[in-house]
Tab-separated table of C-alpha atoms in Angstrom:
chain	number	residue	atom	x	y	z
A	273	MET	CA	-0.013	0.315	0.338
A	274	ALA	CA	1.354	3.591	-0.848
A	275	ILE	CA	1.904	6.092	1.915
A	276	GLU	CA	2.464	9.512	0.786
A	277	ASP	CA	3.284	12.224	2.876
A	278	GLY	CA	3.028	9.705	6.093
A	279	VAL	CA	-0.024	9.142	5.170
A	280	ARG	CA	-1.391	5.367	3.855
A	281	ALA	CA	-3.549	5.659	1.338
A	282	ILE	CA	-7.148	4.162	1.076
A	283	GLU	CA	-6.728	1.258	-1.096
A	284	ASP	CA	-8.928	1.817	-4.060
A	285	GLY	CA	-11.694	-0.768	-3.169
A	286	VAL	CA	-12.393	0.458	-0.040
A	287	GLN	CA	-15.880	1.988	-0.238
A	288	THR	CA	-16.109	5.526	0.657
A	289	ASP	CA	-19.462	6.774	-0.476
A	290	PHE	CA	-22.280	5.512	1.642
A	291	SER	CA	-25.150	8.367	0.391
A	292	ALA	CA	-27.142	5.235	-1.018
A	293	ARG	CA	-25.188	2.225	1.002
A	294	MET	CA	-25.797	0.691	4.360
A	295	ASP	CA	-22.687	1.612	6.175
A	296	TYR	CA	-21.469	0.752	9.439
A	297	GLY	CA	-23.250	2.671	11.694
A	298	GLY	CA	-26.293	2.385	10.035
A	299	TYR	CA	-26.518	-1.528	10.778
A	300	LEU	CA	-25.103	-1.201	14.358
A	301	SER	CA	-27.711	1.827	14.803
A	302	LEU	CA	-24.569	3.554	16.562
A	303	ASP	CA	-26.621	6.571	16.517
A	304	THR	CA	-28.630	5.591	18.757
A	305	LEU	CA	-26.205	3.002	20.881
A	306	LEU	CA	-24.279	5.958	21.402
A	307	SER	CA	-26.642	8.168	22.510
A	308	ALA	CA	-28.024	6.026	25.285
A	309	GLN	CA	-24.984	7.066	27.554
A	310	ARG	CA	-26.696	9.452	29.497
A	311	PRO	CA	-25.320	10.750	32.578
A	312	ILE	CA	-27.601	11.957	35.013
A	313	SER	CA	-25.006	14.035	37.091
A	314	ASP	CA	-21.543	16.049	35.658
A	315	HIS	CA	-19.224	13.507	37.979
A	316	HIS	CA	-16.550	12.081	35.503
A	317	ASP	CA	-16.832	8.550	36.246
A	318	GLU	CA	-20.877	8.049	35.987
A	319	PRO	CA	-20.238	7.245	32.237
A	320	LEU	CA	-17.658	4.155	32.950
A	321	PHE	CA	-20.608	3.407	35.541
A	322	ILE	CA	-23.340	3.366	32.512
A	323	THR	CA	-20.796	1.917	30.056
A	324	ALA	CA	-20.457	-1.395	32.299
A	325	HIS	CA	-24.073	-2.280	32.867
A	326	GLN	CA	-24.829	-1.539	29.450
A	327	THR	CA	-22.330	-3.539	27.696
A	328	THR	CA	-22.842	-6.053	30.184
A	329	GLU	CA	-26.717	-6.128	29.324
A	330	LEU	CA	-25.836	-6.456	25.915
A	331	TRP	CA	-24.221	-9.759	26.943
A	332	LEU	CA	-26.893	-11.183	29.137
A	333	LYS	CA	-29.842	-10.535	26.385
A	334	LEU	CA	-27.487	-12.443	23.371
A	335	ALA	CA	-26.883	-15.004	26.556
A	336	LEU	CA	-30.155	-15.895	26.934
A	337	HIS	CA	-31.040	-15.788	23.444
A	338	GLU	CA	-28.695	-18.943	23.187
A	339	LEU	CA	-30.062	-20.328	25.942
A	340	THR	CA	-33.797	-20.572	24.873
A	341	ALA	CA	-31.866	-21.918	21.466
A	342	VAL	CA	-30.293	-24.759	23.006
A	343	ARG	CA	-33.575	-25.747	24.876
A	344	GLY	CA	-34.824	-25.942	21.544
A	345	TYR	CA	-31.862	-27.718	19.600
A	346	LEU	CA	-32.276	-30.654	22.466
A	347	ASP	CA	-35.600	-30.824	22.222
A	348	ALA	CA	-35.222	-31.898	18.628
A	349	ASP	CA	-32.153	-34.079	19.552
A	350	ASP	CA	-29.470	-31.644	18.105
A	351	VAL	CA	-26.867	-31.980	20.586
A	352	ARG	CA	-24.260	-30.903	18.419
A	353	ARG	CA	-25.863	-27.321	18.202
A	354	ALA	CA	-26.825	-27.714	21.757
A	355	ARG	CA	-23.321	-27.736	23.061
A	356	LYS	CA	-22.514	-25.090	20.917
A	357	GLY	CA	-24.666	-23.100	22.601
A	358	LEU	CA	-23.420	-23.553	25.525
A	359	ALA	CA	-20.241	-23.016	24.946
A	360	ARG	CA	-20.730	-19.252	23.526
A	361	VAL	CA	-23.172	-18.619	26.990
A	362	LYS	CA	-20.038	-19.781	28.836
A	363	HIS	CA	-17.590	-17.256	26.897
A	364	VAL	CA	-20.142	-14.823	27.270
A	365	PHE	CA	-20.317	-14.776	31.395
A	366	ARG	CA	-16.233	-15.446	31.201
A	367	THR	CA	-15.876	-11.768	29.232
A	368	ILE	CA	-18.519	-10.050	31.498
A	369	THR	CA	-16.655	-11.285	34.705
A	370	ASP	CA	-13.522	-9.586	32.987
A	371	GLN	CA	-15.463	-6.662	32.840
A	372	TRP	CA	-15.615	-6.189	36.380
A	373	SER	CA	-12.230	-5.462	36.639
A	374	VAL	CA	-12.895	-2.456	34.707
A	375	LEU	CA	-15.501	-0.909	37.189
A	376	ALA	CA	-13.422	-1.868	39.913
A	377	THR	CA	-11.376	1.097	38.832
A	378	LEU	CA	-14.101	2.733	40.684
A	379	THR	CA	-12.880	3.837	44.139
A	380	PRO	CA	-15.634	4.214	47.157
A	381	SER	CA	-14.928	7.616	47.471
A	382	GLU	CA	-15.636	8.711	43.498
A	383	TYR	CA	-18.653	6.330	43.092
A	384	ALA	CA	-20.123	7.905	46.738
A	385	GLU	CA	-20.222	10.958	44.917
A	386	PHE	CA	-22.810	10.150	42.248
A	387	ARG	CA	-24.106	6.965	43.723
A	388	GLY	CA	-27.189	8.993	44.738
A	389	VAL	CA	-28.677	9.864	41.553
A	390	LEU	CA	-29.245	5.924	40.792
A	391	GLY	CA	-31.898	5.842	42.983
A	392	ASN	CA	-33.646	3.001	43.434
A	393	ALA	CA	-32.122	1.602	39.854
A	394	SER	CA	-30.092	-1.843	40.428
A	395	GLY	CA	-29.062	-5.078	38.738
A	396	PHE	CA	-31.500	-6.940	40.667
A	397	GLN	CA	-33.865	-5.436	38.572
A	398	SER	CA	-32.115	-6.706	34.826
A	399	TRP	CA	-35.204	-8.921	33.393
A	400	SER	CA	-32.352	-10.527	30.774
A	401	TYR	CA	-30.371	-11.794	33.967
A	402	ARG	CA	-33.206	-12.646	35.841
A	403	GLY	CA	-34.182	-14.671	32.508
A	404	ILE	CA	-31.279	-16.795	32.244
A	405	GLU	CA	-31.704	-17.607	35.925
A	406	PHE	CA	-35.182	-18.959	35.138
A	407	VAL	CA	-34.181	-20.480	31.762
A	408	LEU	CA	-31.588	-22.320	33.961
A	409	GLY	CA	-33.688	-23.510	36.563
A	410	ASN	CA	-33.573	-20.832	39.691
A	411	LYS	CA	-37.038	-19.634	39.365
A	412	ASN	CA	-39.345	-17.272	41.899
A	413	GLU	CA	-42.636	-16.367	41.201
A	414	ARG	CA	-42.699	-13.573	43.435
A	415	LEU	CA	-40.386	-11.887	41.246
A	416	LEU	CA	-42.848	-10.894	38.720
A	417	PRO	CA	-44.341	-7.778	40.488
A	418	VAL	CA	-40.814	-6.265	40.018
A	419	PHE	CA	-41.380	-5.827	36.298
A	420	GLU	CA	-45.010	-4.368	36.446
A	421	ALA	CA	-43.982	-1.266	35.447
A	422	ARG	CA	-42.234	-2.782	32.139
A	423	PRO	CA	-45.171	-5.168	30.650
A	424	GLU	CA	-42.738	-6.810	28.066
A	425	ALA	CA	-40.143	-7.369	30.509
A	426	GLN	CA	-42.796	-9.030	32.891
A	427	ASP	CA	-44.413	-11.069	30.070
A	428	LEU	CA	-41.249	-12.549	28.980
A	429	LEU	CA	-40.356	-13.673	32.227
A	430	ALA	CA	-43.594	-15.078	32.809
A	431	GLU	CA	-43.161	-17.496	29.621
A	432	LEU	CA	-40.146	-18.483	30.854
A	433	LEU	CA	-40.906	-19.066	34.510
A	434	GLY	CA	-43.945	-21.548	32.686
A	435	SER	CA	-42.176	-23.099	29.954
A	436	PRO	CA	-39.130	-25.862	30.926
A	437	THR	CA	-35.546	-24.883	31.269
A	438	VAL	CA	-32.659	-25.814	29.891
A	439	TYR	CA	-32.024	-28.709	32.492
A	440	ASP	CA	-35.675	-30.079	31.822
A	441	ALA	CA	-34.923	-30.273	28.290
A	442	PHE	CA	-31.544	-32.315	28.756
A	443	LEU	CA	-33.250	-34.534	30.880
A	444	ARG	CA	-35.867	-35.201	28.542
A	445	PHE	CA	-33.257	-35.683	25.842
A	446	LEU	CA	-31.160	-38.683	28.114
A	447	ALA	CA	-34.649	-39.911	28.659
A	448	ARG	CA	-35.278	-40.189	24.781
A	449	GLY	CA	-31.984	-41.736	24.710
A	450	GLY	CA	-32.852	-44.973	26.706
A	451	HIS	CA	-31.737	-43.354	30.197
A	452	ASP	CA	-34.229	-44.106	32.791
A	453	VAL	CA	-34.955	-40.718	33.955
A	454	PRO	CA	-37.457	-40.899	36.835
A	455	ARG	CA	-40.963	-40.354	35.259
A	456	HIS	CA	-41.722	-37.571	38.252
A	457	LEU	CA	-38.656	-35.848	37.175
A	458	LEU	CA	-40.146	-35.259	33.423
A	459	ASP	CA	-43.511	-34.690	34.418
A	460	ARG	CA	-42.718	-32.425	37.106
A	461	ASP	CA	-43.978	-28.449	37.645
A	462	VAL	CA	-41.819	-26.498	35.279
A	463	ARG	CA	-42.816	-23.265	37.170
A	464	LYS	CA	-40.972	-24.742	40.507
A	465	ALA	CA	-37.043	-23.885	40.856
A	466	TRP	CA	-35.132	-26.946	40.250
A	467	VAL	CA	-34.855	-28.671	43.544
A	468	GLU	CA	-31.783	-31.324	43.763
A	469	ASP	CA	-33.568	-35.421	43.467
A	470	PRO	CA	-31.087	-38.217	44.196
A	471	ALA	CA	-33.093	-40.213	42.030
A	472	LEU	CA	-31.418	-38.538	39.400
A	473	LEU	CA	-27.725	-39.703	40.148
A	474	PRO	CA	-27.817	-43.135	38.777
A	475	VAL	CA	-28.334	-42.010	35.229
A	476	PHE	CA	-25.523	-39.590	35.839
A	477	ARG	CA	-23.371	-42.132	37.438
A	478	THR	CA	-23.993	-44.768	34.314
A	479	ILE	CA	-23.362	-41.807	31.920
A	480	TYR	CA	-19.951	-41.136	33.458
A	481	GLU	CA	-18.631	-44.243	34.620
A	482	ASP	CA	-19.432	-45.437	30.592
A	483	THR	CA	-17.785	-42.431	28.948
A	484	GLU	CA	-17.293	-44.202	25.632
A	485	ALA	CA	-20.536	-45.659	25.661
A	486	HIS	CA	-21.970	-41.957	26.405
A	487	TRP	CA	-20.136	-40.025	25.001
A	488	ALA	CA	-22.295	-37.450	23.886
A	489	GLU	CA	-24.513	-36.951	26.925
A	490	TYR	CA	-21.331	-37.286	29.254
A	491	ALA	CA	-19.784	-34.227	27.441
A	492	THR	CA	-23.118	-31.928	27.354
A	493	CYS	CA	-23.298	-32.977	31.493
A	494	GLU	CA	-19.229	-31.382	31.315
A	495	ASP	CA	-20.392	-28.473	29.393
A	496	LEU	CA	-23.330	-27.951	31.612
A	497	VAL	CA	-20.910	-27.960	34.649
A	498	ASP	CA	-18.332	-25.154	32.342
A	499	LEU	CA	-21.912	-23.080	31.994
A	500	GLU	CA	-22.584	-23.043	35.830
A	501	ASP	CA	-18.814	-22.773	37.148
A	502	ALA	CA	-18.713	-19.704	34.605
A	503	VAL	CA	-21.372	-17.873	36.346
A	504	GLN	CA	-20.527	-18.638	39.647
A	505	LEU	CA	-17.323	-16.674	38.855
A	506	TRP	CA	-19.211	-13.943	37.385
A	507	ARG	CA	-21.132	-14.227	40.714
A	508	PHE	CA	-18.518	-14.046	43.033
A	509	ARG	CA	-16.553	-11.334	40.907
A	510	HIS	CA	-19.540	-8.916	41.363
A	511	LEU	CA	-19.674	-9.645	45.136
A	512	ARG	CA	-16.164	-8.169	44.918
A	513	THR	CA	-16.920	-6.009	42.742
A	514	VAL	CA	-19.370	-4.506	45.368
A	515	GLN	CA	-17.425	-5.072	48.403
A	516	ARG	CA	-14.676	-3.107	47.107
A	517	THR	CA	-16.628	-0.364	45.835
A	518	ILE	CA	-18.776	0.226	48.798
A	519	GLY	CA	-18.440	-2.229	51.748
A	520	PHE	CA	-21.325	-3.748	53.551
A	521	LYS	CA	-23.743	-1.055	52.568
A	522	THR	CA	-27.644	-1.438	51.386
A	523	GLY	CA	-28.064	-1.902	47.962
A	524	THR	CA	-29.351	0.870	46.109
A	525	GLY	CA	-32.559	-1.387	45.132
A	526	GLY	CA	-33.233	-2.217	48.797
A	527	SER	CA	-31.593	-5.274	48.972
A	528	SER	CA	-28.992	-6.268	51.750
A	529	GLY	CA	-25.814	-5.819	48.792
A	530	VAL	CA	-22.965	-8.006	49.878
A	531	ASP	CA	-24.916	-10.471	52.035
A	532	PHE	CA	-27.338	-10.982	49.346
A	533	LEU	CA	-24.919	-11.652	46.898
A	534	LYS	CA	-23.027	-14.094	49.206
A	535	ARG	CA	-26.417	-16.036	49.780
A	536	ALA	CA	-26.492	-15.753	45.580
A	537	LEU	CA	-23.170	-18.294	45.923
A	538	ASP	CA	-25.251	-20.969	47.229
A	539	LEU	CA	-27.856	-21.130	44.231
A	540	THR	CA	-27.147	-23.944	41.856
A	541	PHE	CA	-28.399	-24.700	38.454
A	542	PHE	CA	-27.231	-28.566	38.198
A	543	PRO	CA	-26.657	-30.103	41.519
A	544	GLU	CA	-26.580	-33.660	40.577
A	545	LEU	CA	-23.553	-33.096	38.084
A	546	TYR	CA	-21.720	-31.564	41.001
A	547	THR	CA	-22.928	-34.521	43.841
A	548	VAL	CA	-22.525	-37.627	41.154
A	549	ARG	CA	-19.167	-36.522	41.229
A	550	SER	CA	-18.560	-37.977	44.919
A	551	SER	CA	-19.201	-41.719	43.731
A	552	ILE	CA	-17.307	-42.061	40.456
A	553	GLY	CA	-14.531	-44.347	40.414
A	554	GLY	CA	-15.160	-44.661	44.177
């Protein structure tokens, strides 16, 4: 490529006239996206706070999109596509876990100078994250009133509340494949949160003790464990970032803050996949 007066020339084939063509900004709606950061204060660090949360919400929206597709792939016995989707969501959570390090550059004194403008706005009110919790099995109908002021979000969560989870879809996939999944788990009330059931452990023990015969099932089990680990690491990094920024203050949404986030670490989506490890090879 020619360089003239220290300036690199534009290649002949590069498009420069977008008067009648769609450009990058148009495709990505950048006018809308980049104007969505609207600080309420004049504090220098508020744009950081907004950007960190907005980008996280975009990734969470994608993760929910992928997880609902994974559920559909499992229903269709397309385990390869289901595994690809699970891997993608795992990397989404790894990405937003790394993002906490940027927000952690916000010191307690800096955050305190504009925290008041947030009012009661809180990540607790993220409907994309709540949808992910629901589709992975941590369902709670009592949370729906939180979204009454946003009917579309509430409708989305109500639909996910009444739909099978990714785990339900996986167990039904296993049953269709000849595994002896207990009938009461296949017929369970999917509006309820998943609760660990020891009756499922023999199914996973069989899979793990003969991985060659059950490779697709075994690999998908490990994909689910990878995903849960990724979510838990994100939760933990969230806790640590909050703790270093506000200590043990009450959250803006009214939660107990760090203590509330600590309790979330006890939540598990696929408990049997962890419990079964105690009996493998023993």
